[in-house]
mmCIF file of C-alpha atoms in Angstrom:
data_model
loop_
_atom_site.group_PDB
_atom_site.id
_atom_site.type_symbol
_atom_site.label_atom_id
_atom_site.label_comp_id
_atom_site.label_asym_id
_atom_site.label_seq_id
_atom_site.Cartn_x
_atom_site.Cartn_y
_atom_site.Cartn_z
ATOM 1 C CA MET A 1 0.000 0.000 0.000
ATOM 2 C CA LEU A 2 1.192 3.507 -0.772
ATOM 3 C CA PHE A 3 0.634 4.974 2.704
ATOM 4 C CA ASP A 4 1.350 1.823 4.696
ATOM 5 C CA LYS A 5 3.692 2.493 7.598
ATOM 6 C CA VAL A 6 4.977 -1.102 7.612
ATOM 7 C CA LYS A 7 8.051 -1.321 5.381
ATOM 8 C CA ALA A 8 8.947 -4.937 6.214
ATOM 9 C CA PHE A 9 7.293 -7.748 8.128
ATOM 10 C CA ALA A 10 8.834 -11.238 8.159
ATOM 11 C CA VAL A 11 9.478 -14.340 10.251
ATOM 12 C CA GLN A 12 13.052 -15.630 10.477
ATOM 13 C CA LEU A 13 14.017 -18.993 11.998
ATOM 14 C CA ASP A 14 17.401 -19.651 13.533
ATOM 15 C CA GLY A 15 19.493 -21.941 11.349
ATOM 16 C CA ALA A 16 17.799 -20.950 8.090
ATOM 17 C CA THR A 17 19.983 -20.375 5.024
ATOM 18 C CA ALA A 18 19.281 -18.614 1.766
ATOM 19 C CA GLY A 19 16.890 -20.685 -0.313
ATOM 20 C CA ALA A 20 16.658 -23.573 2.183
ATOM 21 C CA GLU A 21 14.389 -24.257 5.117
ATOM 22 C CA PRO A 22 15.870 -25.226 8.494
ATOM 23 C CA VAL A 23 15.592 -28.900 9.430
ATOM 24 C CA PHE A 24 14.401 -30.180 12.821
ATOM 25 C CA SER A 25 13.556 -33.469 14.482
ATOM 26 C CA GLY A 26 10.972 -34.379 17.086
ATOM 27 C CA GLY A 27 11.739 -32.991 20.544
ATOM 28 C CA GLU A 28 14.003 -30.171 19.309
ATOM 29 C CA ARG A 29 13.464 -26.500 20.034
ATOM 30 C CA VAL A 30 12.475 -24.083 17.271
ATOM 31 C CA SER A 31 13.532 -20.478 17.801
ATOM 32 C CA GLY A 32 13.605 -17.317 15.747
ATOM 33 C CA ARG A 33 12.346 -13.766 15.611
ATOM 34 C CA VAL A 34 9.674 -11.642 13.968
ATOM 35 C CA LEU A 35 11.060 -8.582 12.146
ATOM 36 C CA LEU A 36 8.926 -5.448 11.941
ATOM 37 C CA GLU A 37 10.203 -2.300 10.233
ATOM 38 C CA LEU A 38 8.113 0.893 10.369
ATOM 39 C CA SER A 39 8.596 3.965 8.229
ATOM 40 C CA ARG A 40 6.723 6.107 10.770
ATOM 41 C CA ALA A 41 5.370 5.639 14.267
ATOM 42 C CA ALA A 42 2.337 3.375 14.227
ATOM 43 C CA ARG A 43 -0.251 2.132 16.667
ATOM 44 C CA VAL A 44 -0.167 -1.647 17.078
ATOM 45 C CA GLY A 45 -2.945 -3.660 18.643
ATOM 46 C CA SER A 46 -1.184 -7.042 19.030
ATOM 47 C CA LEU A 47 1.380 -9.378 17.475
ATOM 48 C CA GLU A 48 0.472 -13.078 17.551
ATOM 49 C CA LEU A 49 2.522 -16.131 16.637
ATOM 50 C CA ARG A 50 1.197 -19.517 15.566
ATOM 51 C CA ALA A 51 3.212 -22.654 14.786
ATOM 52 C CA ARG A 52 1.374 -25.370 12.931
ATOM 53 C CA GLY A 53 2.078 -28.840 11.595
ATOM 54 C CA ARG A 54 -0.538 -30.571 9.533
ATOM 55 C CA ALA A 55 -0.960 -33.719 7.431
ATOM 56 C CA HIS A 56 -3.640 -33.249 4.767
ATOM 57 C CA VAL A 57 -4.921 -35.491 1.953
ATOM 58 C CA HIS A 58 -7.465 -34.736 -0.765
ATOM 59 C CA TRP A 59 -8.539 -36.349 -4.014
ATOM 60 C CA THR A 60 -11.606 -36.620 -6.244
ATOM 61 C CA GLU A 61 -13.091 -39.683 -7.903
ATOM 62 C CA SER A 62 -15.644 -39.711 -10.699
ATOM 63 C CA ARG A 63 -18.067 -42.517 -11.504
ATOM 64 C CA GLY A 64 -19.172 -42.806 -15.091
ATOM 65 C CA ALA A 65 -22.499 -44.078 -16.436
ATOM 66 C CA GLY A 66 -22.154 -44.783 -20.115
ATOM 67 C CA SER A 67 -20.841 -41.708 -21.896
ATOM 68 C CA SER A 68 -21.577 -39.278 -19.033
ATOM 69 C CA THR A 69 -20.382 -38.819 -15.474
ATOM 70 C CA ALA A 70 -22.833 -40.176 -12.937
ATOM 71 C CA TYR A 71 -21.382 -38.383 -9.891
ATOM 72 C CA THR A 72 -18.172 -37.007 -8.435
ATOM 73 C CA GLN A 73 -17.010 -37.910 -4.944
ATOM 74 C CA SER A 74 -14.394 -35.911 -3.008
ATOM 75 C CA TYR A 75 -12.292 -37.335 -0.184
ATOM 76 C CA SER A 76 -10.485 -35.160 2.312
ATOM 77 C CA GLU A 77 -8.874 -35.717 5.714
ATOM 78 C CA SER A 78 -6.535 -33.745 7.974
ATOM 79 C CA MET A 79 -4.420 -34.485 11.025
ATOM 80 C CA ASP A 80 -2.870 -31.850 13.322
ATOM 81 C CA LEU A 81 0.712 -32.580 14.342
ATOM 82 C CA VAL A 82 1.899 -29.299 15.908
ATOM 83 C CA SER A 83 -0.213 -26.525 17.413
ATOM 84 C CA HIS A 84 1.427 -23.672 19.324
ATOM 85 C CA ARG A 85 0.211 -20.116 19.953
ATOM 86 C CA ALA A 86 1.980 -17.192 21.643
ATOM 87 C CA ALA A 87 1.401 -13.436 22.029
ATOM 88 C CA LEU A 88 4.600 -11.569 21.208
ATOM 89 C CA LEU A 89 3.084 -8.126 21.723
ATOM 90 C CA ALA A 90 -0.075 -7.422 23.690
ATOM 91 C CA PRO A 91 -1.744 -4.005 24.139
ATOM 92 C CA ASP A 92 -1.343 -2.182 27.462
ATOM 93 C CA SER A 93 -4.593 -1.963 29.448
ATOM 94 C CA GLY A 94 -6.521 -3.109 26.408
ATOM 95 C CA GLU A 95 -5.435 -0.094 24.355
ATOM 96 C CA PRO A 96 -3.152 -0.188 21.294
ATOM 97 C CA ARG A 97 0.417 0.891 21.898
ATOM 98 C CA THR A 98 2.509 3.132 19.665
ATOM 99 C CA LEU A 99 5.764 1.844 18.266
ATOM 100 C CA PRO A 100 8.372 4.323 17.014
ATOM 101 C CA ALA A 101 9.709 4.303 13.480
ATOM 102 C CA GLY A 102 12.559 1.918 12.782
ATOM 103 C CA ARG A 103 13.344 -1.770 13.093
ATOM 104 C CA HIS A 104 11.800 -3.961 15.811
ATOM 105 C CA GLU A 105 12.571 -7.616 16.621
ATOM 106 C CA PHE A 106 10.434 -9.992 18.700
ATOM 107 C CA ALA A 107 12.092 -13.263 19.714
ATOM 108 C CA PHE A 108 10.156 -16.519 20.135
ATOM 109 C CA GLY A 109 10.791 -20.190 20.804
ATOM 110 C CA PHE A 110 8.826 -23.402 21.334
ATOM 111 C CA GLN A 111 9.406 -27.132 21.742
ATOM 112 C CA LEU A 112 8.384 -29.672 19.111
ATOM 113 C CA PRO A 113 6.595 -32.880 20.167
ATOM 114 C CA LEU A 114 8.719 -36.012 20.324
ATOM 115 C CA ALA A 115 6.720 -38.012 17.760
ATOM 116 C CA LEU A 116 6.487 -36.149 14.445
ATOM 117 C CA VAL A 117 5.959 -37.164 10.822
ATOM 118 C CA THR A 118 8.526 -36.366 8.144
ATOM 119 C CA SER A 119 7.697 -33.448 5.859
ATOM 120 C CA PHE A 120 6.223 -34.661 2.594
ATOM 121 C CA GLU A 121 4.800 -33.319 -0.679
ATOM 122 C CA GLY A 122 2.698 -35.654 -2.844
ATOM 123 C CA LYS A 123 0.084 -35.524 -5.547
ATOM 124 C CA HIS A 124 -2.845 -36.188 -3.217
ATOM 125 C CA GLY A 125 -1.476 -35.075 0.140
ATOM 126 C CA SER A 126 1.255 -33.342 2.090
ATOM 127 C CA VAL A 127 2.836 -32.938 5.520
ATOM 128 C CA ARG A 128 3.775 -29.308 6.155
ATOM 129 C CA TYR A 129 5.159 -27.324 9.085
ATOM 130 C CA SER A 130 5.136 -23.545 9.319
ATOM 131 C CA VAL A 131 5.328 -20.518 11.637
ATOM 132 C CA MET A 132 2.992 -17.570 10.985
ATOM 133 C CA ALA A 133 2.981 -14.123 12.599
ATOM 134 C CA THR A 134 -0.096 -11.860 12.514
ATOM 135 C CA LEU A 135 0.083 -8.103 13.128
ATOM 136 C CA HIS A 136 -3.154 -6.396 14.215
ATOM 137 C CA ARG A 137 -3.542 -2.586 13.966
ATOM 138 C CA PRO A 138 -6.580 -0.363 14.510
ATOM 139 C CA TRP A 139 -8.582 0.366 11.368
ATOM 140 C CA VAL A 140 -6.082 -1.485 9.171
ATOM 141 C CA PRO A 141 -6.340 -5.029 7.775
ATOM 142 C CA ALA A 142 -4.225 -7.585 9.577
ATOM 143 C CA ARG A 143 -0.744 -8.193 8.194
ATOM 144 C CA ARG A 144 0.582 -11.756 8.052
ATOM 145 C CA ALA A 145 3.997 -13.313 7.457
ATOM 146 C CA ARG A 146 4.715 -17.014 7.168
ATOM 147 C CA THR A 147 7.777 -19.246 6.870
ATOM 148 C CA GLY A 148 8.081 -23.012 6.696
ATOM 149 C CA PHE A 149 10.482 -25.507 8.185
ATOM 150 C CA THR A 150 11.281 -29.150 7.529
ATOM 151 C CA VAL A 151 10.920 -32.036 9.965
ATOM 152 C CA ILE A 152 12.763 -35.334 9.540
ATOM 153 C CA GLU A 153 11.503 -38.223 11.662
ATOM 154 C CA THR A 154 14.258 -40.215 13.368
ATOM 155 C CA LEU A 155 13.994 -43.715 11.925
ATOM 156 C CA ASP A 156 16.780 -46.004 13.149
ATOM 157 C CA ILE A 157 17.433 -49.108 11.061
ATOM 158 C CA ASN A 158 19.565 -50.677 13.836
ATOM 159 C CA THR A 159 16.694 -52.727 15.206
ATOM 160 C CA PRO A 160 16.250 -56.515 15.059
ATOM 161 C CA ALA A 161 13.179 -56.221 12.837
ATOM 162 C CA LEU A 162 15.005 -54.086 10.251
ATOM 163 C CA LEU A 163 18.237 -56.091 10.389
ATOM 164 C CA ALA A 164 16.519 -59.401 9.584
ATOM 165 C CA PRO A 165 17.065 -60.839 6.073
ATOM 166 C CA GLN A 166 14.162 -60.732 3.629
ATOM 167 C CA GLU A 167 13.506 -63.544 1.173
ATOM 168 C CA GLY A 168 10.813 -65.094 -0.959
ATOM 169 C CA SER A 169 10.141 -67.332 -3.935
ATOM 170 C CA GLN A 170 7.560 -67.578 -6.703
ATOM 171 C CA GLU A 171 6.911 -69.828 -9.660
ATOM 172 C CA LYS A 172 4.400 -70.079 -12.466
ATOM 173 C CA VAL A 173 3.609 -72.170 -15.496
ATOM 174 C CA ALA A 174 4.054 -69.985 -18.566
ATOM 175 C CA ARG A 175 1.624 -70.763 -21.339
ATOM 176 C CA SER A 176 1.315 -69.474 -24.871
ATOM 177 C CA TRP A 177 -1.203 -70.577 -27.491
ATOM 178 C CA PHE A 178 1.511 -71.553 -29.971
ATOM 179 C CA ARG A 179 4.155 -72.924 -27.543
ATOM 180 C CA ASN A 180 4.369 -75.687 -24.954
ATOM 181 C CA PRO A 181 3.944 -74.590 -21.316
ATOM 182 C CA GLY A 182 6.973 -74.455 -19.038
ATOM 183 C CA LEU A 183 7.697 -73.778 -15.368
ATOM 184 C CA VAL A 184 9.571 -70.571 -14.480
ATOM 185 C CA SER A 185 10.735 -70.134 -10.874
ATOM 186 C CA LEU A 186 12.267 -67.171 -9.041
ATOM 187 C CA SER A 187 13.886 -66.878 -5.609
ATOM 188 C CA ALA A 188 15.321 -63.663 -4.178
ATOM 189 C CA LYS A 189 16.876 -62.547 -0.929
ATOM 190 C CA ILE A 190 18.493 -59.431 0.602
ATOM 191 C CA HIS A 191 20.640 -58.989 3.712
ATOM 192 C CA ARG A 192 18.224 -56.819 5.734
ATOM 193 C CA LYS A 193 14.999 -54.858 5.612
ATOM 194 C CA GLY A 194 16.262 -51.404 6.595
ATOM 195 C CA TYR A 195 18.485 -49.179 4.449
ATOM 196 C CA THR A 196 19.352 -45.489 4.160
ATOM 197 C CA PRO A 197 19.697 -43.277 1.055
ATOM 198 C CA GLY A 198 23.076 -43.638 -0.614
ATOM 199 C CA GLU A 199 23.461 -47.313 0.276
ATOM 200 C CA ALA A 200 23.542 -50.111 -2.283
ATOM 201 C CA ILE A 201 21.278 -53.141 -1.847
ATOM 202 C CA PRO A 202 22.990 -56.437 -2.783
ATOM 203 C CA VAL A 203 20.326 -58.519 -4.520
ATOM 204 C CA PHE A 204 20.712 -62.305 -4.531
ATOM 205 C CA ALA A 205 18.432 -64.178 -6.899
ATOM 206 C CA GLU A 206 18.043 -67.531 -8.641
ATOM 207 C CA ILE A 207 16.102 -67.998 -11.877
ATOM 208 C CA ASP A 208 15.156 -71.354 -13.421
ATOM 209 C CA ASN A 209 13.746 -71.148 -16.935
ATOM 210 C CA GLY A 210 11.744 -74.193 -17.968
ATOM 211 C CA TYR A 211 9.958 -72.233 -20.707
ATOM 212 C CA THR A 212 10.608 -72.569 -24.429
ATOM 213 C CA ARG A 213 11.708 -68.929 -24.783
ATOM 214 C CA SER A 214 14.314 -66.771 -23.061
ATOM 215 C CA VAL A 215 13.223 -64.783 -20.025
ATOM 216 C CA ARG A 216 14.778 -61.641 -18.541
ATOM 217 C CA PRO A 217 15.085 -60.864 -14.784
ATOM 218 C CA ARG A 218 14.781 -57.322 -13.463
ATOM 219 C CA ALA A 219 14.784 -55.589 -10.061
ATOM 220 C CA ALA A 220 13.344 -52.231 -9.039
ATOM 221 C CA LEU A 221 12.999 -50.082 -5.930
ATOM 222 C CA VAL A 222 9.427 -48.762 -5.811
ATOM 223 C CA GLN A 223 7.879 -46.081 -3.588
ATOM 224 C CA THR A 224 4.187 -46.460 -2.746
ATOM 225 C CA GLN A 225 2.239 -43.481 -1.419
ATOM 226 C CA THR A 226 -1.050 -44.324 0.300
ATOM 227 C CA PHE A 227 -3.600 -41.624 1.138
ATOM 228 C CA VAL A 228 -6.436 -42.453 3.552
ATOM 229 C CA ALA A 229 -9.672 -40.471 3.978
ATOM 230 C CA ARG A 230 -13.144 -41.449 5.144
ATOM 231 C CA GLY A 231 -12.396 -45.141 4.954
ATOM 232 C CA ALA A 232 -11.178 -44.958 1.352
ATOM 233 C CA GLN A 233 -7.634 -45.216 0.000
ATOM 234 C CA LYS A 234 -5.767 -43.735 -2.907
ATOM 235 C CA GLN A 235 -2.372 -45.097 -3.971
ATOM 236 C CA LYS A 236 0.356 -43.765 -6.200
ATOM 237 C CA CYS A 237 3.497 -45.731 -7.112
ATOM 238 C CA ALA A 238 6.780 -44.295 -8.346
ATOM 239 C CA LEU A 239 9.894 -46.024 -9.671
ATOM 240 C CA VAL A 240 12.954 -44.987 -7.647
ATOM 241 C CA ALA A 241 15.756 -47.163 -9.080
ATOM 242 C CA SER A 242 16.063 -50.255 -11.258
ATOM 243 C CA LEU A 243 18.493 -52.736 -12.782
ATOM 244 C CA ALA A 244 18.166 -55.417 -15.466
ATOM 245 C CA GLY A 245 19.903 -58.756 -15.841
ATOM 246 C CA GLU A 246 20.967 -60.804 -18.809
ATOM 247 C CA PRO A 247 18.404 -63.017 -20.582
ATOM 248 C CA VAL A 248 18.137 -66.607 -19.347
ATOM 249 C CA ALA A 249 17.952 -69.121 -22.190
ATOM 250 C CA PRO A 250 15.402 -71.972 -22.208
ATOM 251 C CA GLY A 251 16.307 -74.770 -19.845
ATOM 252 C CA ARG A 252 19.043 -72.733 -18.161
ATOM 253 C CA HIS A 253 19.673 -71.591 -14.574
ATOM 254 C CA ALA A 254 20.992 -68.143 -13.597
ATOM 255 C CA GLN A 255 22.113 -66.511 -10.354
ATOM 256 C CA TRP A 256 22.574 -62.983 -9.080
ATOM 257 C CA GLN A 257 25.339 -63.070 -6.498
ATOM 258 C CA GLY A 258 24.871 -59.652 -4.986
ATOM 259 C CA ARG A 259 23.857 -57.393 -7.878
ATOM 260 C CA LEU A 260 23.979 -53.869 -6.457
ATOM 261 C CA LEU A 261 20.936 -51.587 -6.603
ATOM 262 C CA ARG A 262 21.901 -48.127 -5.340
ATOM 263 C CA ILE A 263 19.346 -46.057 -3.412
ATOM 264 C CA PRO A 264 19.162 -42.431 -4.629
ATOM 265 C CA PRO A 265 18.343 -39.492 -2.306
ATOM 266 C CA VAL A 266 14.718 -40.163 -1.342
ATOM 267 C CA GLY A 267 12.546 -39.326 1.623
ATOM 268 C CA PRO A 268 12.339 -41.780 4.515
ATOM 269 C CA SER A 269 9.436 -44.123 5.069
ATOM 270 C CA ILE A 270 6.346 -42.670 6.758
ATOM 271 C CA LEU A 271 4.779 -45.430 8.816
ATOM 272 C CA ARG A 272 3.061 -43.720 11.759
ATOM 273 C CA CYS A 273 0.643 -41.273 10.183
ATOM 274 C CA ARG A 274 -3.095 -41.918 10.201
ATOM 275 C CA VAL A 275 -3.875 -40.268 6.849
ATOM 276 C CA LEU A 276 -0.681 -40.772 4.839
ATOM 277 C CA HIS A 277 1.834 -43.588 4.415
ATOM 278 C CA VAL A 278 5.033 -43.816 2.367
ATOM 279 C CA CYS A 279 6.397 -47.345 1.932
ATOM 280 C CA TYR A 280 9.163 -48.897 -0.142
ATOM 281 C CA SER A 281 9.614 -52.342 -1.619
ATOM 282 C CA LEU A 282 12.109 -54.232 -3.727
ATOM 283 C CA LYS A 283 10.349 -55.854 -6.662
ATOM 284 C CA VAL A 284 12.174 -58.655 -8.457
ATOM 285 C CA CYS A 285 10.416 -59.895 -11.574
ATOM 286 C CA VAL A 286 10.993 -62.087 -14.610
ATOM 287 C CA ASP A 287 9.679 -60.886 -17.969
ATOM 288 C CA ILE A 288 8.189 -63.863 -19.843
ATOM 289 C CA PRO A 289 7.435 -63.347 -23.557
ATOM 290 C CA GLY A 290 3.840 -64.188 -24.416
ATOM 291 C CA SER A 291 2.795 -64.409 -20.749
ATOM 292 C CA SER A 292 2.401 -62.248 -17.697
ATOM 293 C CA LYS A 293 5.529 -61.514 -15.658
ATOM 294 C CA LEU A 294 6.575 -63.450 -12.578
ATOM 295 C CA LEU A 295 6.748 -60.967 -9.680
ATOM 296 C CA LEU A 296 8.267 -61.207 -6.190
ATOM 297 C CA GLU A 297 8.030 -58.302 -3.716
ATOM 298 C CA LEU A 298 10.239 -57.802 -0.639
ATOM 299 C CA PRO A 299 9.311 -54.986 1.809
ATOM 300 C CA LEU A 300 11.888 -52.317 2.639
ATOM 301 C CA VAL A 301 12.154 -49.463 5.124
ATOM 302 C CA ILE A 302 14.182 -46.362 4.243
ATOM 303 C CA GLY A 303 15.485 -44.852 7.489
ATOM 304 C CA THR A 304 17.462 -41.818 8.590
ATOM 305 C CA VAL A 305 19.962 -43.378 11.034
ATOM 306 C CA PRO A 306 22.492 -45.520 9.091
ATOM 307 C CA LEU A 307 23.816 -48.884 10.126
ATOM 308 C CA HIS A 308 26.166 -48.638 13.106
ATOM 309 C CA ALA A 309 29.759 -49.606 12.417
ATOM 310 C CA PHE A 310 30.182 -51.519 15.704
ATOM 311 C CA GLY A 311 26.850 -51.579 17.532
ATOM 312 C CA SER A 312 25.293 -54.241 15.293
ATOM 313 C CA ARG A 313 28.484 -55.838 14.020
ATOM 314 C CA SER A 314 28.068 -59.223 15.645
ATOM 315 C CA SER A 315 24.398 -59.622 14.724
ATOM 316 C CA SER A 316 24.922 -58.433 11.163
ATOM 317 C CA VAL A 317 27.945 -60.692 10.657
ATOM 318 C CA ASP A 318 26.056 -63.721 11.971
ATOM 319 C CA SER A 319 23.029 -63.022 9.818
ATOM 320 C CA GLN A 320 25.147 -62.479 6.707
ATOM 321 C CA ALA A 321 27.091 -65.691 7.347
ATOM 322 C CA GLY A 322 23.858 -67.688 7.606
ATOM 323 C CA PHE A 323 22.512 -65.804 4.596
ATOM 324 C CA LEU A 324 25.442 -66.856 2.413
ATOM 325 C CA LEU A 325 25.364 -70.445 3.649
ATOM 326 C CA ASP A 326 21.668 -70.807 2.849
ATOM 327 C CA TRP A 327 22.319 -69.751 -0.729
ATOM 328 C CA GLY A 328 25.543 -71.732 -1.155
ATOM 329 C CA LEU A 329 27.539 -68.538 -1.733
ATOM 330 C CA GLY A 330 30.017 -68.979 1.085
ATOM 331 C CA THR A 331 31.433 -71.350 3.640
ATOM 332 C CA LEU A 332 32.033 -71.139 7.322
ATOM 333 C CA PRO A 333 35.618 -70.409 8.374
ATOM 334 C CA GLN A 334 37.687 -73.509 9.106
ATOM 335 C CA ARG A 335 38.007 -74.749 12.646
ATOM 336 C CA PRO A 336 40.818 -72.878 14.429
ATOM 337 C CA GLU A 337 44.013 -74.764 15.076
ATOM 338 C CA ALA A 338 44.718 -76.210 18.508
ATOM 339 C CA PRO A 339 47.333 -74.461 20.655
ATOM 340 C CA PRO A 340 50.877 -75.894 20.392
ATOM 341 C CA GLU A 341 52.173 -78.488 22.784
ATOM 342 C CA TYR A 342 54.381 -77.467 25.662
ATOM 343 C CA SER A 343 57.303 -79.396 24.261
ATOM 344 C CA ASP A 344 57.007 -77.512 20.962
ATOM 345 C CA VAL A 345 57.353 -74.147 22.668
ATOM 346 C CA VAL A 346 60.023 -74.780 25.323
ATOM 347 C CA THR A 347 63.381 -75.971 24.000
ATOM 348 C CA GLU A 348 65.679 -78.432 25.727
ATOM 349 C CA GLU A 349 68.125 -75.603 26.541
ATOM 350 C CA ASP A 350 65.397 -73.684 28.403
ATOM 351 C CA SER A 351 64.379 -76.780 30.326
ATOM 352 C CA ALA A 352 68.013 -77.468 31.266
ATOM 353 C CA ALA A 353 68.409 -73.869 32.447
ATOM 354 C CA THR A 354 65.454 -74.176 34.796
ATOM 355 C CA ALA A 355 66.833 -77.425 36.226
ATOM 356 C CA GLN A 356 69.758 -75.582 37.778
ATOM 357 C CA SER A 357 69.555 -73.799 41.120
ATOM 358 C CA PRO A 358 67.265 -70.769 40.868
ATOM 359 C CA PHE A 359 69.811 -68.672 42.768
ATOM 360 C CA ALA A 360 72.308 -69.176 39.953
ATOM 361 C CA LEU A 361 70.114 -66.948 37.761
ATOM 362 C CA LEU A 362 70.923 -64.004 39.991
ATOM 363 C CA GLN A 363 74.493 -64.132 38.676
ATOM 364 C CA ASP A 364 73.237 -62.835 35.363
ATOM 365 C CA PRO A 365 73.847 -59.038 35.332
ATOM 366 C CA MET A 366 70.770 -58.566 33.113
ATOM 367 C CA SER A 367 68.437 -60.260 35.572
ATOM 368 C CA LEU A 368 66.101 -58.276 37.782
ATOM 369 C CA GLU A 369 66.855 -57.825 41.427
ATOM 370 C CA GLY A 370 64.532 -58.937 44.175
ATOM 371 C CA PRO A 371 63.945 -61.886 46.485
ATOM 372 C CA TYR A 372 61.005 -63.282 44.421
ATOM 373 C CA PHE A 373 62.633 -63.188 41.007
ATOM 374 C CA PRO A 374 64.455 -66.552 41.390
ATOM 375 C CA TYR A 375 61.123 -68.203 42.145
ATOM 376 C CA PHE A 376 59.567 -66.612 39.060
ATOM 377 C CA GLN A 377 62.436 -67.792 36.892
ATOM 378 C CA GLU A 378 62.186 -71.283 38.311
ATOM 379 C CA CYS A 379 58.516 -71.573 37.316
ATOM 380 C CA ARG A 380 58.921 -69.796 34.013
ATOM 381 C CA TYR A 381 59.027 -72.867 31.779
ATOM 382 C CA LEU A 382 57.223 -75.367 33.984
ATOM 383 C CA PRO A 383 54.090 -76.954 32.452
ATOM 384 C CA PRO A 384 50.702 -76.254 34.058
ATOM 385 C CA PRO A 385 49.468 -78.781 36.652
ATOM 386 C CA LEU A 386 47.173 -81.571 35.533
ATOM 387 C CA TYR A 387 43.462 -81.211 36.191
ATOM 388 C CA SER A 388 42.074 -83.252 39.081
ATOM 389 C CA GLU A 389 38.667 -83.370 40.671
ATOM 390 C CA GLU A 390 40.309 -83.835 44.076
ATOM 391 C CA ASP A 391 41.774 -80.836 45.837
ATOM 392 C CA PRO A 392 45.580 -81.303 45.879
ATOM 393 C CA ASN A 393 45.791 -79.035 48.942
ATOM 394 C CA PRO A 394 42.902 -80.001 51.248
ATOM 395 C CA PRO A 395 42.251 -77.664 54.190
ATOM 396 C CA SER A 396 43.472 -78.726 57.598
ATOM 397 C CA GLU A 397 41.187 -79.706 60.494
ATOM 398 C CA ASP A 398 41.909 -76.369 62.174
ATOM 399 C CA MET A 399 40.796 -74.468 59.065
ATOM 400 C CA ARG A 400 37.625 -76.547 58.763
ATOM 401 C CA SER A 401 36.680 -75.828 62.354
ATOM 402 C CA ARG A 402 37.140 -72.132 61.749
ATOM 403 C CA CYS A 403 34.892 -72.230 58.727
ATOM 404 C CA MET A 404 32.174 -74.060 60.636
ATOM 405 C CA THR A 405 32.117 -71.354 63.296
ATOM 406 C CA PHE A 406 30.969 -68.827 60.667
#
């Protein structure tokens, strides 16, 4: 407006950079300030702040009757995730106050709930977080300023459920009207269920082609978005990454011994939202000419906390060892060798040296001084005593009587 006294009105969050929203996790504190710049002194009624997080889905479905549309049905649902209100500037005694010309800053801060859903933008729904400031002045429309921020849910893949191997198998009889039917089988397995962006998934697969034509195996990482409203669901699938194998000739067997499928930068799985879900799966399929494809689906979870280098080492090593053994891709390490015999370690010269008087060792100028050192040297090369179930040094009668008194 030409005669508006407000030159600038904005909300700034701490940690924000040019062109990028700040990123938070559940339980963290969000802080910032509201900037108000006045060209002249102005009367201000109040300055309110509202932080909001909301998951919202909406889509429309049409039902046709012949060549015309019978009716159109809309589905919509919302879920509040964050709701915070604060008064940054309140009028004195119910009357508007006058602020001088210049720049004014009003600091704010609030705590996010522990359980939050990751920010998301989809075709039929979204999860958005924002902070809005509203400036009220007498006889002037309210002025509003808004800024958004991103929330990333902490999803740790270092849990037993996400570290467990995933496997499956499928088979089908491929038929074509001009060829004889044949059995095509597919088995696939991966090390674990949980991964993070940037990792590569080693895919192990076996394909048996009993069909009369060559078949071609493929693998793909697929994202499935599910929107829920009023008891109805709407799904949208997107291809994230894929790889293709070599054709398998008729009557031949093929194996994938860890074909790598790299995960690009994608959003994490959203599993704990009532109106919106984001899931991932690894789909391994075999394209069969003249017939429908043979499909095998393994569920995946894309997390935010990567695999620990040491925390899950033992469990992951054990699971991978069993994984390789099941598929015949590895063998257990050989049994460790037994320790050497005493006679193989101690030479005859050392044994002869210990047979002499222990006090003769003190004549060596390099030996240590002390009254107990000869005894140590005497027992240095002696073999350990033999095991016996009977105590070689039974307690005396006097010692037994003392123990009974206690």
